mmCIF file of C-alpha atoms in Angstrom:
data_model
loop_
_atom_site.group_PDB
_atom_site.id
_atom_site.type_symbol
_atom_site.label_atom_id
_atom_site.label_comp_id
_atom_site.label_asym_id
_atom_site.label_seq_id
_atom_site.Cartn_x
_atom_site.Cartn_y
_atom_site.Cartn_z
ATOM 1 C CA MET P 1 107.011 105.150 87.219
ATOM 2 C CA SER P 2 108.694 103.867 90.443
ATOM 3 C CA LYS P 3 107.123 101.095 92.418
ATOM 4 C CA ARG P 4 105.191 102.145 95.484
ATOM 5 C CA SER P 5 104.830 100.222 98.715
ATOM 6 C CA VAL P 6 102.237 100.322 101.504
ATOM 7 C CA ALA P 7 104.784 102.359 103.549
ATOM 8 C CA ASP P 8 104.163 105.135 100.961
ATOM 9 C CA LEU P 9 100.364 105.328 101.490
ATOM 10 C CA LYS P 10 98.743 108.260 103.243
ATOM 11 C CA ILE P 11 95.926 107.728 105.836
ATOM 12 C CA GLY P 12 92.792 106.724 104.187
ATOM 13 C CA GLU P 13 94.482 105.906 100.874
ATOM 14 C CA ARG P 14 93.529 102.616 99.141
ATOM 15 C CA ALA P 15 95.696 100.501 96.883
ATOM 16 C CA THR P 16 95.855 96.995 95.343
ATOM 17 C CA ILE P 17 98.546 94.546 96.460
ATOM 18 C CA MET P 18 100.669 93.608 93.431
ATOM 19 C CA SER P 19 103.735 91.776 94.718
ATOM 20 C CA PHE P 20 106.420 91.603 97.322
ATOM 21 C CA ASN P 21 109.998 92.488 97.374
ATOM 22 C CA ASP P 22 111.283 90.267 100.123
ATOM 23 C CA GLN P 23 110.766 86.610 99.684
ATOM 24 C CA LEU P 24 111.056 85.675 103.445
ATOM 25 C CA MET P 25 108.715 88.403 104.518
ATOM 26 C CA SER P 26 106.205 87.562 101.753
ATOM 27 C CA LEU P 27 105.414 84.177 103.238
ATOM 28 C CA LYS P 28 104.542 85.799 106.633
ATOM 29 C CA LEU P 29 102.506 88.469 104.839
ATOM 30 C CA LEU P 30 100.648 85.886 102.785
ATOM 31 C CA GLU P 31 99.704 83.931 105.924
ATOM 32 C CA MET P 32 98.298 87.164 107.388
ATOM 33 C CA GLY P 33 95.921 87.741 104.418
ATOM 34 C CA CYS P 34 98.123 90.096 102.331
ATOM 35 C CA LEU P 35 97.309 88.426 99.030
ATOM 36 C CA PRO P 36 98.227 89.865 95.544
ATOM 37 C CA GLY P 37 94.965 91.530 94.145
ATOM 38 C CA ALA P 38 93.530 92.339 97.709
ATOM 39 C CA GLU P 39 92.592 95.929 98.398
ATOM 40 C CA ILE P 40 94.564 97.498 101.252
ATOM 41 C CA CYS P 41 93.917 100.785 103.114
ATOM 42 C CA LEU P 42 96.136 102.677 105.640
ATOM 43 C CA HIS P 43 93.885 103.210 108.488
ATOM 44 C CA CYS P 44 96.197 104.986 110.952
ATOM 45 C CA LYS P 45 99.736 105.421 112.176
ATOM 46 C CA ALA P 46 101.271 105.465 115.677
ATOM 47 C CA PRO P 47 102.201 108.959 116.866
ATOM 48 C CA LEU P 48 105.862 108.579 115.793
ATOM 49 C CA GLY P 49 104.748 106.831 112.535
ATOM 50 C CA ASP P 50 105.622 103.248 113.418
ATOM 51 C CA PRO P 51 103.802 100.827 113.554
ATOM 52 C CA ILE P 52 100.903 101.343 111.126
ATOM 53 C CA CYS P 53 97.418 99.853 111.047
ATOM 54 C CA LEU P 54 96.025 98.534 107.761
ATOM 55 C CA ASN P 55 92.645 97.383 106.654
ATOM 56 C CA VAL P 56 93.099 94.370 104.454
ATOM 57 C CA SER P 57 90.737 91.443 103.715
ATOM 58 C CA GLY P 58 88.124 92.847 106.089
ATOM 59 C CA TYR P 59 90.197 93.133 109.218
ATOM 60 C CA CYS P 60 92.831 95.379 110.904
ATOM 61 C CA LEU P 61 96.472 94.442 110.603
ATOM 62 C CA SER P 62 99.337 96.225 112.462
ATOM 63 C CA MET P 63 102.861 96.007 111.182
ATOM 64 C CA ARG P 64 106.086 97.943 111.247
ATOM 65 C CA ARG P 65 106.738 100.276 108.393
ATOM 66 C CA SER P 66 109.750 98.284 107.413
ATOM 67 C CA GLU P 67 107.553 95.259 106.894
ATOM 68 C CA ALA P 68 104.999 97.392 104.945
ATOM 69 C CA ALA P 69 107.757 98.665 102.609
ATOM 70 C CA THR P 70 108.048 95.061 101.214
ATOM 71 C CA ILE P 71 104.378 95.095 99.945
ATOM 72 C CA LEU P 72 104.342 96.612 96.493
ATOM 73 C CA VAL P 73 101.034 98.260 95.452
ATOM 74 C CA GLU P 74 99.503 100.057 92.436
#
């Protein structure tokens, strides 16, 4: 089975953060509360699909889809 990322989630879908595939971006994401083992949910997308809004660790977080693609989930 191929690895899924947050960018692959559908609106309302929940997943658990497993790891990151970009070492530099992972530090930024960790500081924003995207910790391995945390549940993440895609809340909504902008009309053209970028950026996206996520619920993670009890708050809403907006990020680009390219950033979300570095967060691997199960």
